[in-house]
Amino acid sequence: MSVRVSTLQMTNYAIYSVNQTAYNIQNAQLQLDSGLSINQPSDNPTGMDQALTLKQQSAQINQYSSILNQANSYLTTGETALGGLTSLIRQSQALAIQAANGTLDSATRLSISQQIGDIINQVVSLANTRYGNNYIFSGQRTSTQPIVTSSNSFAYQGGTSATGDANINLEISQNQSITVNATADKVFLPALQNLQQLQNDVGFGALSNISNADLANLQNTLNTTLTSQADMGAKIQQVQAAAQQNTLSQENVTSFLSQVEDANIPQVSIQLQSAQTAYQAALAANSKLFQMSMLNYFP
Amino acid sequence: MPSTFFGLQIGSSALSANQTALDVTSNNISNMNTAGYSRQQVNLTEGTPYTLPGIGSPMLGQLGTGVDLTSVTRIRNQYIDQNIWSSTSDQSAQNTLTTELTQAQNAFGEPSTSGLSAQLNNFFNAFSTLSANPQDMGLRTTLLDTAQSLTSQFHSVSNALTSLGPQINQQIGAKLGQVNQLASQIATLNGQIEQSLASGQTPNDLMDQRGQMITQLSQLVGVQTTNETNPVTGQTDGAININVGGFALVQGSGTNALPTTTSTHNGVFGVTTASGTFVPVQSGQLYGLMKANSLITGYQNRLDTLASTLITQVNSIQSTGAGLDGSTGINFFNAPPPPGTGAAADITVNPQLISNPAQIAAATLPAPPATPAPGNGDNATAMFNLANQTVLGSDTIGSYYNNTVAQVGSDTQTYQNLSNNTQQVLLQMQNQQSSISGVNMDEELTKMLQYQRSYEAAARVVDTADTFVSIVINNLGSSSPIGP
């Protein structure tokens, strides 16, 4: 059987093959320009779904990173304040031991009492520490000053467990919350009350009170403070570990996302090159083909 | 013994046959690029022989009387035509679906950093950010901006999708009109072809035109074609009858107008006649448009379900908390419209919140008589956690949206691939038909030379015969003997 090829068939095929190779070039170009292998959902529907899900995960991990940063700042600020309280209590313990010495003259006792007064002021100021505009020892009542002083007595105005607004909880990873604060009624208020008692006892010269009750109370306060400080320290470590874990997850998600949606640049470059070659070949073949005609041989 | 002019007549028959053959060649070259044209060929036969009377035997023999041009016929394979028509319908349907679904896919605008997926992420993350600093008015305002950006993206996707519906319906109307117009043109051609055939002619060009029109009709709607038979003779009369899903669109030279009321019957797309008969439309651009319309409505419904669920869920969490000012029970989004009325186009942030961001319920409600504390962001955390809750079957809000996008992408890809494959098949068939009926320029030029030379030869024969006659007329019977 002889095969017949019509002129229109040749033309159509030439146009078709040029179009096909041009489409291949455009496709490779699009991938190189955007750097993405998925430029619309139909390019790879499954990949598109994966890419969107991964981006969602990535956005959440980023968000948790930012929350972890805040938790870290919150905790570090609190821990520093508690550290300040620890050293102030230690100073007051030294002063109490000094004051308990029966041979001291009244001038020295007055000086010690004044020093304890300075410590009290510093403790009040520490209790009212702020992070940004928020009082960090007020529980959830972040705009309320936790400790107020009136005529040598102290009152706590912040949130308490009893009213259910003591804890500031930040969600640092999915379904994991962490309390990032301590309330002043647990640490600062007892310290202030003990210090006030000490100052009074020093003023009145109640030496046996100082050496028995006051020193013991101060030690208790110190222990409470140290526990609270250690608790915060542990949480800081927990937050930092979570932040590291987060960074790792982010790297994983990013690398997976890149596998799913990024164009394979070397491969696409080669595809582009071979598509260009094919395009040129098609053009060359067509232009040669259509020059061939019997008309060339007529006189 | 034949007449003196016998040779002239033979030559003359050759001259006229070759001249006509050259005309046919010329027509072939002219229509080389005409769509649907079939090359034509001349059918030559030997002339009726002249019987030489014999003396001893009944006859001495027979003498040819030249050439007869009996007919000019087109060269075409009708069976390939039928395959082409059916593949054309499939390809047109798939191509139309690809075009329309690509537009639907573009409506979603993914992948993008400003698409709904990214906006949903931003929206939920803004609640997490607020949870760490719930008394910060700046963060509250930012959250409301993010929410408004999300709602406007919902509007834009929804509008882009819904605007496709009217466009598609308009196209369906226009194409149904074209179907009926083509049907009446085909019927007219049927009539002309029947008459022409009945009078013994070969209406090549009319048949080509009709074939081309059926191809155009096949692009619009899938058709079944049958050759009409004359009930009296039982022979085909040349007319082609056309059915659409059992509906007799063209019968001989008559037509029945295809109804223009679109409808769906048991999940099959079609049109309904005035008397209520359902006519299925199963391929062609019309099918593509109807199918695309139904798919796009499906995407739109998913988008509405998504928006409606988001409104309900966010409002429900908002209602369990309290604002900075202690306010409770204020909707975050305006209440959704009734189901099926376009929640995606309607979703709006409650304007009361926009003018008073303190009323975003970031805090959980404490047990009375306590009032909500400004540093309580637990309800905002709950709102953030909504992002990971399976509130739509086994889907979260985010994954439901991602699946929708993947579904649109997958449908588009499917029809793109089908369309490409059918295009290949169609191209093969067209090649096959073109290989039979298409004009090859070199072939026609060769034939042109052939007929030209034959014409020259015939002219030479006439010239030679003429010299014979000339001798008889001019030289015989004159006074002078033959020769110088």
PDB file of C-alpha atoms in Angstrom, chain A residues 14-153:
ATOM      1  CA  ALA A  14       4.482  21.280  10.875  1.00  0.00           C
ATOM      2  CA  ILE A  15       2.296  23.701  12.830  1.00  0.00           C
ATOM      3  CA  TYR A  16       1.468  21.010  15.399  1.00  0.00           C
ATOM      4  CA  SER A  17       5.087  20.056  15.994  1.00  0.00           C
ATOM      5  CA  VAL A  18       6.203  23.683  16.270  1.00  0.00           C
ATOM      6  CA  ASN A  19       3.370  24.332  18.747  1.00  0.00           C
ATOM      7  CA  GLN A  20       4.244  21.307  20.823  1.00  0.00           C
ATOM      8  CA  THR A  21       7.908  22.239  21.127  1.00  0.00           C
ATOM      9  CA  ALA A  22       6.981  25.884  21.806  1.00  0.00           C
ATOM     10  CA  TYR A  23       4.711  24.685  24.615  1.00  0.00           C
ATOM     11  CA  ASN A  24       7.567  22.669  26.102  1.00  0.00           C
ATOM     12  CA  ILE A  25       9.776  25.751  26.021  1.00  0.00           C
ATOM     13  CA  GLN A  26       7.110  27.875  27.679  1.00  0.00           C
ATOM     14  CA  ASN A  27       6.566  25.274  30.379  1.00  0.00           C
ATOM     15  CA  ALA A  28      10.279  25.090  31.199  1.00  0.00           C
ATOM     16  CA  GLN A  29      10.546  28.871  31.112  1.00  0.00           C
ATOM     17  CA  LEU A  30       7.631  29.273  33.528  1.00  0.00           C
ATOM     18  CA  GLN A  31       9.274  26.888  35.996  1.00  0.00           C
ATOM     19  CA  LEU A  32      12.614  28.677  35.752  1.00  0.00           C
ATOM     20  CA  ASP A  33      11.037  32.127  36.113  1.00  0.00           C
ATOM     21  CA  SER A  34       8.999  31.250  39.214  1.00  0.00           C
ATOM     22  CA  GLY A  35      11.442  28.704  40.591  1.00  0.00           C
ATOM     23  CA  LEU A  36       8.388  26.506  41.259  1.00  0.00           C
ATOM     24  CA  SER A  37       7.414  23.221  39.688  1.00  0.00           C
ATOM     25  CA  ILE A  38       3.779  23.807  40.684  1.00  0.00           C
ATOM     26  CA  ASN A  39       2.561  27.037  39.183  1.00  0.00           C
ATOM     27  CA  GLN A  40      -1.106  26.156  39.258  1.00  0.00           C
ATOM     28  CA  PRO A  41      -3.030  23.394  41.032  1.00  0.00           C
ATOM     29  CA  SER A  42      -3.467  21.333  37.852  1.00  0.00           C
ATOM     30  CA  ASP A  43       0.319  21.079  37.441  1.00  0.00           C
ATOM     31  CA  ASN A  44       0.319  18.596  40.318  1.00  0.00           C
ATOM     32  CA  PRO A  45      -2.905  18.418  42.382  1.00  0.00           C
ATOM     33  CA  THR A  46      -1.455  16.084  45.026  1.00  0.00           C
ATOM     34  CA  GLY A  47       1.672  18.189  45.314  1.00  0.00           C
ATOM     35  CA  MET A  48      -0.470  21.313  45.559  1.00  0.00           C
ATOM     36  CA  ASP A  49      -2.383  19.819  48.488  1.00  0.00           C
ATOM     37  CA  GLN A  50       0.887  18.818  50.166  1.00  0.00           C
ATOM     38  CA  ALA A  51       2.436  22.233  49.547  1.00  0.00           C
ATOM     39  CA  LEU A  52      -0.550  24.070  51.040  1.00  0.00           C
ATOM     40  CA  THR A  53      -0.581  21.755  54.068  1.00  0.00           C
ATOM     41  CA  LEU A  54       3.167  22.196  54.562  1.00  0.00           C
ATOM     42  CA  LYS A  55       2.866  25.971  54.286  1.00  0.00           C
ATOM     43  CA  GLN A  56       0.139  25.844  56.906  1.00  0.00           C
ATOM     44  CA  GLN A  57       2.418  23.804  59.177  1.00  0.00           C
ATOM     45  CA  SER A  58       5.283  26.164  58.506  1.00  0.00           C
ATOM     46  CA  ALA A  59       3.127  29.191  59.381  1.00  0.00           C
ATOM     47  CA  GLN A  60       2.095  27.524  62.657  1.00  0.00           C
ATOM     48  CA  ILE A  61       5.673  26.625  63.534  1.00  0.00           C
ATOM     49  CA  ASN A  62       6.673  30.240  62.889  1.00  0.00           C
ATOM     50  CA  GLN A  63       3.853  31.376  65.116  1.00  0.00           C
ATOM     51  CA  TYR A  64       4.958  29.020  67.893  1.00  0.00           C
ATOM     52  CA  SER A  65       8.496  30.385  67.505  1.00  0.00           C
ATOM     53  CA  SER A  66       7.234  33.865  68.124  1.00  0.00           C
ATOM     54  CA  ILE A  67       5.228  32.695  71.168  1.00  0.00           C
ATOM     55  CA  LEU A  68       8.289  30.811  72.467  1.00  0.00           C
ATOM     56  CA  ASN A  69      10.311  34.023  72.186  1.00  0.00           C
ATOM     57  CA  GLN A  70       7.697  35.851  74.222  1.00  0.00           C
ATOM     58  CA  ALA A  71       7.535  33.051  76.803  1.00  0.00           C
ATOM     59  CA  ASN A  72      11.305  33.180  77.079  1.00  0.00           C
ATOM     60  CA  SER A  73      11.300  36.963  77.628  1.00  0.00           C
ATOM     61  CA  TYR A  74       8.472  36.707  80.153  1.00  0.00           C
ATOM     62  CA  LEU A  75      10.232  33.946  82.096  1.00  0.00           C
ATOM     63  CA  THR A  76      13.667  35.573  81.924  1.00  0.00           C
ATOM     64  CA  THR A  77      12.298  38.878  83.211  1.00  0.00           C
ATOM     65  CA  GLY A  78      10.556  37.056  86.064  1.00  0.00           C
ATOM     66  CA  GLU A  79      13.581  34.935  86.845  1.00  0.00           C
ATOM     67  CA  THR A  80      15.836  37.998  86.974  1.00  0.00           C
ATOM     68  CA  ALA A  81      13.442  39.742  89.370  1.00  0.00           C
ATOM     69  CA  LEU A  82      13.321  36.646  91.591  1.00  0.00           C
ATOM     70  CA  GLY A  83      17.131  36.512  91.514  1.00  0.00           C
ATOM     71  CA  GLY A  84      17.132  40.128  92.727  1.00  0.00           C
ATOM     72  CA  LEU A  85      14.745  39.160  95.513  1.00  0.00           C
ATOM     73  CA  THR A  86      17.007  36.256  96.537  1.00  0.00           C
ATOM     74  CA  SER A  87      20.028  38.493  96.958  1.00  0.00           C
ATOM     75  CA  LEU A  88      17.972  41.129  98.831  1.00  0.00           C
ATOM     76  CA  ILE A  89      16.739  38.458 101.272  1.00  0.00           C
ATOM     77  CA  ARG A  90      20.317  37.271 101.745  1.00  0.00           C
ATOM     78  CA  GLN A  91      21.368  40.866 102.477  1.00  0.00           C
ATOM     79  CA  SER A  92      18.563  41.187 105.019  1.00  0.00           C
ATOM     80  CA  GLN A  93      19.565  37.880 106.617  1.00  0.00           C
ATOM     81  CA  ALA A  94      23.095  39.290 107.136  1.00  0.00           C
ATOM     82  CA  LEU A  95      21.611  42.475 108.551  1.00  0.00           C
ATOM     83  CA  ALA A  96      19.370  40.463 110.894  1.00  0.00           C
ATOM     84  CA  ILE A  97      22.320  38.474 112.244  1.00  0.00           C
ATOM     85  CA  GLN A  98      24.183  41.734 112.758  1.00  0.00           C
ATOM     86  CA  ALA A  99      21.179  43.296 114.500  1.00  0.00           C
ATOM     87  CA  ALA A 100      20.733  40.282 116.766  1.00  0.00           C
ATOM     88  CA  ASN A 101      24.089  41.133 118.386  1.00  0.00           C
ATOM     89  CA  GLY A 102      23.222  42.610 121.783  1.00  0.00           C
ATOM     90  CA  THR A 103      26.301  44.886 121.928  1.00  0.00           C
ATOM     91  CA  LEU A 104      25.218  47.198 119.118  1.00  0.00           C
ATOM     92  CA  ASP A 105      24.557  50.839 119.882  1.00  0.00           C
ATOM     93  CA  SER A 106      21.313  52.523 118.910  1.00  0.00           C
ATOM     94  CA  ALA A 107      22.887  54.485 116.063  1.00  0.00           C
ATOM     95  CA  THR A 108      24.016  51.296 114.367  1.00  0.00           C
ATOM     96  CA  ARG A 109      20.605  49.701 114.959  1.00  0.00           C
ATOM     97  CA  LEU A 110      18.951  52.748 113.326  1.00  0.00           C
ATOM     98  CA  SER A 111      21.276  52.428 110.373  1.00  0.00           C
ATOM     99  CA  ILE A 112      20.403  48.719 110.041  1.00  0.00           C
ATOM    100  CA  SER A 113      16.710  49.567 110.253  1.00  0.00           C
ATOM    101  CA  GLN A 114      17.174  52.144 107.477  1.00  0.00           C
ATOM    102  CA  GLN A 115      19.035  49.621 105.352  1.00  0.00           C
ATOM    103  CA  ILE A 116      16.147  47.168 105.839  1.00  0.00           C
ATOM    104  CA  GLY A 117      13.794  49.977 104.783  1.00  0.00           C
ATOM    105  CA  ASP A 118      15.833  50.448 101.569  1.00  0.00           C
ATOM    106  CA  ILE A 119      15.623  46.695 100.929  1.00  0.00           C
ATOM    107  CA  ILE A 120      11.849  46.802 101.419  1.00  0.00           C
ATOM    108  CA  ASN A 121      11.581  49.578  98.810  1.00  0.00           C
ATOM    109  CA  GLN A 122      13.713  47.582  96.399  1.00  0.00           C
ATOM    110  CA  VAL A 123      11.567  44.469  96.926  1.00  0.00           C
ATOM    111  CA  VAL A 124       8.405  46.494  96.237  1.00  0.00           C
ATOM    112  CA  SER A 125       9.968  47.843  93.088  1.00  0.00           C
ATOM    113  CA  LEU A 126      11.003  44.308  92.003  1.00  0.00           C
ATOM    114  CA  ALA A 127       7.478  43.024  92.661  1.00  0.00           C
ATOM    115  CA  ASN A 128       6.160  45.724  90.372  1.00  0.00           C
ATOM    116  CA  THR A 129       8.481  44.749  87.530  1.00  0.00           C
ATOM    117  CA  ARG A 130       6.944  45.204  84.089  1.00  0.00           C
ATOM    118  CA  TYR A 131       7.499  43.454  80.812  1.00  0.00           C
ATOM    119  CA  GLY A 132       6.431  45.901  78.172  1.00  0.00           C
ATOM    120  CA  ASN A 133       3.422  47.524  79.756  1.00  0.00           C
ATOM    121  CA  ASN A 134       2.475  44.440  81.737  1.00  0.00           C
ATOM    122  CA  TYR A 135       3.061  43.831  85.430  1.00  0.00           C
ATOM    123  CA  ILE A 136       4.484  40.339  85.399  1.00  0.00           C
ATOM    124  CA  PHE A 137       3.702  39.417  89.021  1.00  0.00           C
ATOM    125  CA  SER A 138       0.018  40.391  88.829  1.00  0.00           C
ATOM    126  CA  GLY A 139      -1.266  37.221  87.258  1.00  0.00           C
ATOM    127  CA  GLN A 140      -3.723  37.984  84.446  1.00  0.00           C
ATOM    128  CA  ARG A 141      -4.403  41.452  85.904  1.00  0.00           C
ATOM    129  CA  THR A 142      -1.456  42.691  83.900  1.00  0.00           C
ATOM    130  CA  SER A 143      -2.454  46.339  84.093  1.00  0.00           C
ATOM    131  CA  THR A 144      -2.830  46.318  87.886  1.00  0.00           C
ATOM    132  CA  GLN A 145       0.192  47.078  90.087  1.00  0.00           C
ATOM    133  CA  PRO A 146       0.604  43.890  92.161  1.00  0.00           C
ATOM    134  CA  ILE A 147       1.902  45.354  95.469  1.00  0.00           C
ATOM    135  CA  VAL A 148       0.667  48.578  96.999  1.00  0.00           C
ATOM    136  CA  THR A 149       2.093  50.059 100.232  1.00  0.00           C
ATOM    137  CA  SER A 150       0.085  51.992 102.747  1.00  0.00           C
ATOM    138  CA  SER A 151       1.329  52.982 106.226  1.00  0.00           C
ATOM    139  CA  ASN A 152       3.851  50.163 106.648  1.00  0.00           C
ATOM    140  CA  SER A 153       1.511  47.444 105.391  1.00  0.00           C
TER     141      SER A 153
END
